[in-house]
Coordinates of C-alpha atoms in Angstrom, one line a residue:
Chain A
M1 CA -144.6 -54.8 108.9
L2 CA -145.8 -57.2 111.5
S3 CA -144.0 -60.6 111.4
L4 CA -145.6 -63.9 112.0
S5 CA -144.3 -64.2 115.5
E6 CA -145.7 -60.8 116.4
L7 CA -149.0 -61.8 114.9
A8 CA -148.9 -65.1 116.8
A9 CA -148.7 -63.4 120.2
A10 CA -151.4 -61.5 121.9
A11 CA -151.3 -57.8 121.2
V12 CA -148.1 -56.5 122.8
L13 CA -145.6 -53.8 121.9
P14 CA -142.4 -54.9 120.3
E15 CA -139.5 -56.0 122.6
E16 CA -137.4 -53.2 124.0
R17 CA -134.0 -54.0 122.6
A18 CA -131.0 -52.7 120.7
D19 CA -129.2 -54.6 117.9
L20 CA -125.9 -53.8 116.2
L21 CA -125.4 -55.8 113.0
Y22 CA -122.4 -56.2 110.7
H23 CA -123.6 -57.6 107.3
R24 CA -121.6 -58.8 104.3
Y25 CA -122.5 -60.0 100.9
D26 CA -119.8 -61.5 98.7
G27 CA -120.6 -63.0 95.4
G28 CA -120.7 -62.6 91.6
G29 CA -118.0 -59.9 91.7
A30 CA -119.9 -57.7 94.2
E31 CA -118.9 -57.1 97.8
I32 CA -121.3 -55.2 100.0
D33 CA -120.9 -54.7 103.7
G34 CA -121.7 -52.3 106.5
P35 CA -123.3 -51.8 109.8
S36 CA -127.0 -51.6 110.9
L37 CA -128.4 -50.4 114.2
L38 CA -131.9 -51.0 115.4
V39 CA -133.2 -49.6 118.7
R40 CA -136.7 -50.2 120.1
K41 CA -137.9 -48.4 123.2
N42 CA -141.3 -47.9 124.8
L43 CA -142.6 -44.5 125.5
G44 CA -145.1 -45.1 128.3
D45 CA -147.3 -48.2 128.3
S46 CA -148.8 -47.9 124.9
V47 CA -146.3 -46.5 122.4
S48 CA -143.1 -48.1 121.0
L49 CA -140.5 -46.0 119.2
G50 CA -138.1 -47.7 116.7
L51 CA -135.0 -46.2 115.1
N52 CA -133.0 -47.8 112.4
H53 CA -129.7 -46.9 110.7
Y54 CA -128.4 -49.0 107.9
V55 CA -125.3 -48.6 105.6
D56 CA -124.3 -50.5 102.4
N57 CA -120.7 -50.0 101.2
V58 CA -120.6 -51.4 97.7
T59 CA -117.7 -52.5 95.5
S60 CA -119.0 -54.0 92.4
A61 CA -117.4 -55.7 89.5
S62 CA -120.4 -57.9 88.7
I63 CA -121.0 -59.6 85.4
D64 CA -123.1 -56.6 84.2
V65 CA -120.4 -54.2 85.2
V66 CA -117.4 -56.0 83.7
V67 CA -118.9 -56.4 80.2
S68 CA -120.1 -52.9 79.7
A69 CA -118.7 -50.6 82.4
S70 CA -115.9 -50.5 84.9
E71 CA -115.8 -51.4 88.6
Y72 CA -117.3 -48.8 90.9
T73 CA -117.7 -48.1 94.6
E74 CA -120.6 -46.4 96.3
Q75 CA -122.5 -46.1 99.6
R76 CA -126.2 -46.4 100.4
E77 CA -127.5 -45.1 103.7
E78 CA -130.9 -45.7 105.1
N79 CA -132.6 -44.2 108.1
G80 CA -136.0 -45.1 109.5
I81 CA -138.3 -44.3 112.3
S82 CA -141.4 -46.2 113.4
L83 CA -144.1 -45.8 116.0
D84 CA -146.4 -48.5 117.3
Y85 CA -149.5 -47.5 119.3
L86 CA -151.2 -50.3 121.3
R87 CA -154.8 -49.9 122.5
Q88 CA -156.4 -53.0 123.9
K89 CA -156.2 -55.6 121.1
T90 CA -155.4 -53.1 118.4
T91 CA -151.9 -52.0 117.2
V92 CA -151.5 -49.1 114.9
S93 CA -148.1 -48.7 113.2
L94 CA -146.6 -45.7 111.4
G95 CA -143.1 -45.7 109.8
Y96 CA -141.0 -43.5 107.6
T97 CA -137.8 -44.5 105.8
V98 CA -135.3 -42.4 103.9
S99 CA -132.7 -44.1 101.7
T100 CA -129.9 -42.1 99.9
E101 CA -127.1 -43.0 97.5
N102 CA -125.3 -41.1 94.9
D103 CA -127.9 -41.9 92.1
F104 CA -131.0 -43.2 93.9
D105 CA -133.1 -41.6 96.6
A106 CA -136.1 -43.3 98.2
N107 CA -138.7 -42.1 100.7
T108 CA -141.2 -44.7 102.0
L109 CA -144.2 -44.0 104.3
G110 CA -146.0 -47.0 105.9
L111 CA -149.2 -47.3 107.8
G112 CA -150.5 -50.5 109.4
I113 CA -153.1 -51.8 111.8
S114 CA -153.5 -55.2 113.4
Q115 CA -156.3 -56.6 115.5
D116 CA -156.3 -59.7 117.8
M117 CA -159.6 -61.5 118.0
F118 CA -161.3 -64.8 118.9
G119 CA -159.5 -65.2 122.2
D120 CA -156.2 -64.0 120.7
L121 CA -156.1 -67.1 118.5
T122 CA -156.4 -65.0 115.4
T123 CA -154.7 -61.8 114.3
I124 CA -155.6 -59.9 111.2
S125 CA -153.4 -57.1 109.9
M126 CA -153.5 -54.6 107.1
S127 CA -150.8 -52.2 105.9
F128 CA -150.2 -49.7 103.2
A129 CA -146.9 -48.2 102.1
L130 CA -146.2 -45.4 99.6
G131 CA -142.7 -44.9 98.2
N132 CA -141.3 -42.2 96.1
N133 CA -138.0 -42.7 94.2
T134 CA -135.7 -40.3 92.5
I135 CA -133.3 -41.9 90.0
T136 CA -130.3 -40.0 88.7
R137 CA -127.0 -40.9 86.9
S138 CA -123.6 -40.4 88.4
D139 CA -122.2 -39.6 84.9
D140 CA -125.0 -37.2 83.8
P141 CA -126.0 -34.3 86.1
V142 CA -129.0 -33.5 84.0
F143 CA -130.6 -37.0 84.1
E144 CA -133.4 -37.3 86.7
R145 CA -136.5 -39.6 86.7
E146 CA -139.2 -40.4 89.2
S147 CA -141.1 -43.5 90.2
E148 CA -143.7 -44.3 92.8
V149 CA -144.4 -47.6 94.6
R150 CA -147.6 -48.5 96.4
S151 CA -148.0 -51.7 98.4
Y152 CA -151.1 -53.1 100.0
R153 CA -150.8 -56.0 102.4
L154 CA -153.3 -58.2 104.2
G155 CA -152.2 -60.8 106.7
I156 CA -153.9 -63.3 109.0
S157 CA -152.3 -65.6 111.5
Q158 CA -154.0 -68.4 113.3
I159 CA -153.0 -70.5 116.4
L160 CA -154.3 -73.9 115.5
T161 CA -152.9 -76.0 118.4
K162 CA -150.7 -75.3 121.4
N163 CA -147.8 -76.3 119.1
L164 CA -148.8 -75.0 115.6
V165 CA -149.2 -71.5 114.1
L166 CA -150.2 -70.8 110.5
A167 CA -150.0 -67.5 108.7
A168 CA -151.1 -66.3 105.3
T169 CA -150.1 -63.0 103.7
Y170 CA -151.3 -61.4 100.5
E171 CA -149.5 -58.4 99.1
T172 CA -149.9 -56.5 95.9
I173 CA -147.4 -53.9 94.8
S174 CA -147.8 -51.4 92.0
D175 CA -145.1 -49.3 90.5
E176 CA -145.4 -46.3 88.2
G177 CA -142.7 -44.2 86.5
Y178 CA -139.2 -44.9 85.5
L179 CA -138.5 -48.5 86.4
N180 CA -135.3 -49.1 84.4
N181 CA -131.8 -49.3 85.8
P182 CA -130.4 -46.3 83.9
Y183 CA -127.0 -47.9 83.4
R184 CA -128.0 -51.4 82.4
Q185 CA -128.0 -52.3 78.7
V186 CA -129.4 -55.0 76.4
R187 CA -127.3 -56.7 73.7
Y188 CA -128.4 -57.3 70.2
I189 CA -126.9 -59.0 67.1
S190 CA -124.7 -56.7 65.1
G191 CA -122.9 -58.1 62.1
T192 CA -121.1 -61.3 63.2
G193 CA -121.0 -60.1 66.8
F194 CA -123.1 -58.0 69.2
S195 CA -123.6 -54.5 70.4
F196 CA -125.2 -52.9 73.4
E197 CA -128.0 -50.3 73.8
G198 CA -130.1 -49.0 76.7
E199 CA -132.9 -51.0 78.3
N200 CA -136.5 -49.8 78.1
Y201 CA -139.0 -51.0 80.6
P202 CA -142.8 -50.4 80.7
R203 CA -143.7 -47.5 83.0
T204 CA -146.1 -49.6 85.1
R205 CA -145.9 -52.9 87.0
T206 CA -148.3 -54.6 89.3
S207 CA -147.4 -57.7 91.2
T208 CA -149.2 -60.1 93.5
A209 CA -147.7 -62.4 96.1
I210 CA -149.4 -64.9 98.4
A211 CA -147.4 -66.6 101.2
L212 CA -148.3 -69.4 103.5
R213 CA -146.1 -70.2 106.5
A214 CA -146.3 -72.6 109.4
N215 CA -144.3 -72.9 112.6
Y216 CA -144.4 -76.1 114.6
F217 CA -143.0 -76.8 118.1
L218 CA -141.3 -80.2 118.4
P219 CA -140.2 -82.2 121.4
Q220 CA -136.8 -81.3 123.0
R221 CA -137.9 -77.6 122.7
S222 CA -136.9 -77.4 119.0
A223 CA -139.1 -76.1 116.2
I224 CA -139.5 -76.6 112.5
H225 CA -140.9 -74.0 110.1
G226 CA -141.8 -74.0 106.5
G227 CA -143.4 -71.8 103.9
V228 CA -144.3 -71.2 100.3
R229 CA -144.8 -68.0 98.3
V230 CA -146.4 -67.8 94.9
F231 CA -145.8 -64.7 92.8
D232 CA -146.9 -63.2 89.5
D233 CA -146.9 -59.8 87.9
T234 CA -148.0 -57.9 84.8
W235 CA -144.5 -58.4 83.3
D236 CA -145.4 -62.1 83.1
I237 CA -142.9 -63.1 85.8
E238 CA -144.1 -66.1 87.7
A239 CA -142.2 -67.4 90.7
V240 CA -142.5 -69.8 93.5
T241 CA -140.3 -69.9 96.6
Y242 CA -140.1 -72.6 99.2
E243 CA -138.4 -72.4 102.6
V244 CA -137.9 -74.8 105.5
G245 CA -135.9 -74.4 108.7
Y246 CA -135.1 -76.0 112.0
K247 CA -134.1 -74.3 115.3
M248 CA -132.7 -76.2 118.2
P249 CA -131.8 -74.9 121.6
Y250 CA -128.7 -76.4 123.4
G251 CA -128.6 -75.8 127.1
D252 CA -130.1 -72.5 128.3
Q253 CA -127.8 -70.2 126.4
W254 CA -127.5 -71.6 122.8
I255 CA -129.8 -71.8 119.8
F256 CA -128.6 -73.5 116.6
E257 CA -130.5 -73.2 113.4
A258 CA -130.4 -74.5 109.8
S259 CA -132.5 -73.6 106.8
Y260 CA -133.0 -74.3 103.1
R261 CA -134.7 -72.0 100.6
F262 CA -135.4 -72.6 96.9
H263 CA -136.6 -70.0 94.4
D264 CA -137.8 -70.7 90.8
Q265 CA -138.9 -67.9 88.5
S266 CA -139.7 -67.4 84.8
S267 CA -138.6 -64.4 82.8
A268 CA -140.3 -61.1 82.0
S269 CA -142.0 -61.0 78.7
F270 CA -139.6 -58.3 77.4
Y271 CA -136.5 -60.0 78.6
S272 CA -133.9 -61.4 76.2
D273 CA -130.3 -62.3 76.5
L274 CA -129.7 -61.4 72.9
F275 CA -132.1 -59.3 70.8
P276 CA -132.1 -59.9 67.0
S277 CA -131.5 -56.3 66.2
S278 CA -131.3 -52.8 67.6
E279 CA -134.6 -51.6 69.1
A280 CA -136.1 -54.9 68.0
T281 CA -139.0 -54.5 70.5
E282 CA -140.5 -51.5 72.2
F283 CA -139.7 -52.8 75.7
R284 CA -136.5 -54.7 76.3
A285 CA -134.4 -55.8 79.2
R286 CA -131.3 -57.9 79.9
D287 CA -131.5 -57.7 83.7
K288 CA -130.7 -61.1 85.1
E289 CA -133.1 -60.6 87.9
L290 CA -135.9 -60.6 85.2
S291 CA -134.5 -63.8 83.5
T292 CA -135.5 -67.4 84.1
F293 CA -133.4 -68.8 86.9
T294 CA -133.3 -70.7 90.2
S295 CA -131.6 -69.8 93.4
S296 CA -131.0 -72.1 96.4
T297 CA -129.8 -71.2 99.8
I298 CA -128.4 -73.2 102.7
G299 CA -128.2 -71.3 106.0
L300 CA -126.6 -72.1 109.3
G301 CA -126.7 -70.0 112.5
A302 CA -125.7 -70.0 116.1
S303 CA -126.9 -67.6 118.9
W304 CA -125.5 -67.3 122.4
E305 CA -127.4 -65.5 125.1
F306 CA -126.1 -64.3 128.4
G307 CA -128.1 -63.4 131.5
R308 CA -128.3 -60.1 133.3
A309 CA -124.8 -58.8 133.7
W310 CA -125.6 -55.2 134.6
S311 CA -128.7 -53.7 136.2
A312 CA -129.4 -51.6 133.1
I313 CA -130.0 -54.5 130.8
E314 CA -132.2 -57.6 131.1
R315 CA -130.1 -59.9 128.9
G316 CA -127.8 -59.9 125.9
G317 CA -126.8 -62.1 123.0
V318 CA -124.4 -62.6 120.2
S319 CA -125.3 -64.3 116.9
L320 CA -123.6 -65.4 113.7
Q321 CA -125.6 -66.5 110.7
V322 CA -124.1 -67.5 107.3
D323 CA -126.0 -68.3 104.1
W324 CA -124.6 -69.7 100.9
I325 CA -126.7 -68.9 97.8
N326 CA -126.3 -70.4 94.4
F327 CA -127.9 -68.5 91.4
D328 CA -128.3 -70.6 88.3
Y329 CA -129.5 -68.8 85.2
D330 CA -131.2 -70.5 82.2
D331 CA -131.2 -67.7 79.7
F332 CA -128.6 -65.2 80.9
R333 CA -125.3 -65.9 79.2
D334 CA -121.8 -65.3 80.5
L335 CA -120.2 -62.8 78.1
T336 CA -116.8 -63.3 79.6
D337 CA -116.9 -66.8 78.0
N338 CA -115.2 -66.3 74.7
A339 CA -117.7 -68.3 72.6
P340 CA -119.5 -67.3 69.4
T341 CA -122.4 -64.9 69.9
G342 CA -125.4 -66.6 71.4
E343 CA -123.5 -69.7 72.3
E344 CA -121.9 -68.5 75.5
S345 CA -122.4 -70.7 78.5
A346 CA -125.3 -69.9 80.9
Y347 CA -124.2 -67.8 83.8
S348 CA -124.2 -68.9 87.4
F349 CA -122.5 -67.8 90.6
D350 CA -122.3 -68.4 94.4
A351 CA -122.6 -65.8 97.1
T352 CA -121.9 -65.9 100.8
V353 CA -124.0 -63.8 103.1
T354 CA -122.8 -63.2 106.6
R355 CA -124.6 -61.6 109.5
F356 CA -122.9 -61.0 112.8
F357 CA -124.8 -59.1 115.5
T358 CA -125.0 -58.4 119.1
S359 CA -128.3 -57.6 121.0
I360 CA -129.3 -56.3 124.4
W361 CA -132.8 -56.3 125.9
F362 CA -133.6 -53.7 128.5
Chain B
M1 CA -171.9 -47.7 97.0
R2 CA -174.7 -50.0 97.9
Q3 CA -172.3 -53.0 97.7
L4 CA -170.0 -51.2 100.2
L5 CA -172.9 -51.0 102.7
L6 CA -173.3 -54.7 102.4
I7 CA -169.8 -55.4 103.7
P8 CA -170.5 -54.7 107.4
L9 CA -173.7 -56.6 107.1
L10 CA -171.8 -59.6 105.8
I11 CA -168.8 -59.4 108.1
G12 CA -170.6 -58.2 111.2
P13 CA -172.3 -61.5 112.1
V14 CA -169.0 -63.3 111.5
L15 CA -167.2 -61.0 114.0
L16 CA -170.0 -61.2 116.5
A17 CA -169.9 -65.0 116.2
G18 CA -166.2 -64.8 116.7
C19 CA -166.6 -63.0 120.0
A20 CA -168.6 -66.0 121.2
I21 CA -165.9 -68.5 120.2
E22 CA -164.3 -70.2 123.2
P23 CA -160.5 -70.3 122.6
W24 CA -159.6 -73.9 122.1
V25 CA -156.0 -73.1 123.0
K26 CA -156.1 -71.6 126.5
P27 CA -153.7 -68.8 127.4
Y28 CA -151.9 -71.1 129.9
E29 CA -151.4 -73.6 127.1
R30 CA -149.4 -71.2 124.9
A31 CA -146.0 -71.6 126.6
N32 CA -144.6 -73.5 123.6
L33 CA -145.9 -70.9 121.1
A34 CA -144.0 -68.2 123.2
A35 CA -140.7 -70.1 123.0
P36 CA -137.8 -68.2 121.2
V37 CA -137.5 -71.0 118.6
M38 CA -141.1 -70.4 117.6
N39 CA -140.4 -66.9 116.7
F40 CA -140.1 -66.6 112.9
N41 CA -138.8 -63.1 113.1
R42 CA -136.7 -63.5 116.3
D43 CA -134.1 -61.0 115.2
P44 CA -135.8 -58.3 113.0
I45 CA -132.5 -56.6 112.1
S46 CA -131.1 -59.8 110.7
S47 CA -134.1 -61.2 108.8
S48 CA -134.8 -57.7 107.3
Y49 CA -131.3 -57.7 105.9
L50 CA -131.6 -61.2 104.3
H51 CA -134.9 -60.3 102.7
H52 CA -133.3 -57.2 101.3
V53 CA -130.6 -59.5 99.7
Y54 CA -133.3 -61.5 98.0
D55 CA -135.5 -58.6 96.9
S56 CA -132.5 -57.0 95.2
R57 CA -131.6 -60.1 93.2
E58 CA -134.9 -61.8 92.4
G59 CA -137.8 -60.7 90.3
A60 CA -140.4 -61.7 92.9
R61 CA -141.2 -59.4 95.8
G62 CA -143.8 -58.9 98.6
A63 CA -145.5 -61.1 101.2
G64 CA -142.2 -61.4 103.1
I65 CA -140.9 -59.8 106.2
A66 CA -138.6 -57.0 105.0
T67 CA -139.5 -53.4 104.2
G68 CA -137.4 -50.4 103.3
G69 CA -136.3 -48.5 100.3
G70 CA -133.3 -48.0 98.0
C71 CA -132.3 -49.3 94.7
G72 CA -130.6 -52.5 95.8
C73 CA -129.6 -53.0 92.2
N74 CA -126.0 -53.7 92.7

């Protein structure tokens, strides 16, 4: 996908660079970390090749796991290749990504085109992606289900002044097939307590998201950016997400940044923390991602760049970015709270996301 | 089908008019826009990861920066 910054510039190939990232997520009983490598290299004057390798090492004892299963570890590996072809003011992009883990395989093919126009003040882009997923269970060698994801995306960016860029993105995504998590369960009232049974989701879902973003250059070479995204889908989830950030250079080698993000969503129509009985409804879910909740994020980052040290590279850099996220659920209850059924406290948790990476441009 | 044929007739004049638009921000006035701090996706490897974190834990999706596959349901 083309980013706002890429859209804001005249048609050029992506930067030739290599990045090595260590990422870590720690929150809600889950620890996920691993490396990621991204290399971008031009092949001649009009083609850019991108290669990406990404690993998630997961150790999870999240709230879902501790109430109905036991802690587990697993690894997800993702490999991707992309090609960008630039001809005059048009860029055509093609990408393919393969993700594998012990119970979920995904293949995604993407195709995109972008066109600069109106004196390179406007860029219009379109893209399409098709994903095929195979879902299995680690405890059931016979279980195998399929799902398909199609995404259609339209973007426009507009340079308004010599200090201001606006961008709008529209994306609709449709899923078809097995959309459940095969392990996750719903709970229902049973006697004076509760029991669990499997979730059952609709086999189709279509979502629409519209995002507006702006980036404004301030005096002292700093910049402020903001954005809003509005979302809804055929499962009756409605969400709005706001983000704002500030980036400030210090000297010639440092950039400091701070950001805030707020997300607010309603629940899916078939979500309930506690169903009145077994198989009370045809479709049922107790996935907290489908519940009513807010999340807020504060992010801080620092980047240091060094000049040309060896003839083989143009410049290099080291960056550290840390985000603290709070998830606050309205209708997902904490079952580790020993309270009467249905009167448990609402669940919330904090997570820390760390990204440390080094980059070289060549 | 007839409606589809109308699309280029409707869009064509707009594009042709666009070719005649004089850019009100000249190329030599775009130094600020090219500054690293103006780059929303300055480090794709990093922003892609953070968007994956959100996509895995929120019901909303799309119109962001990240792409990729996988369950992300941890």
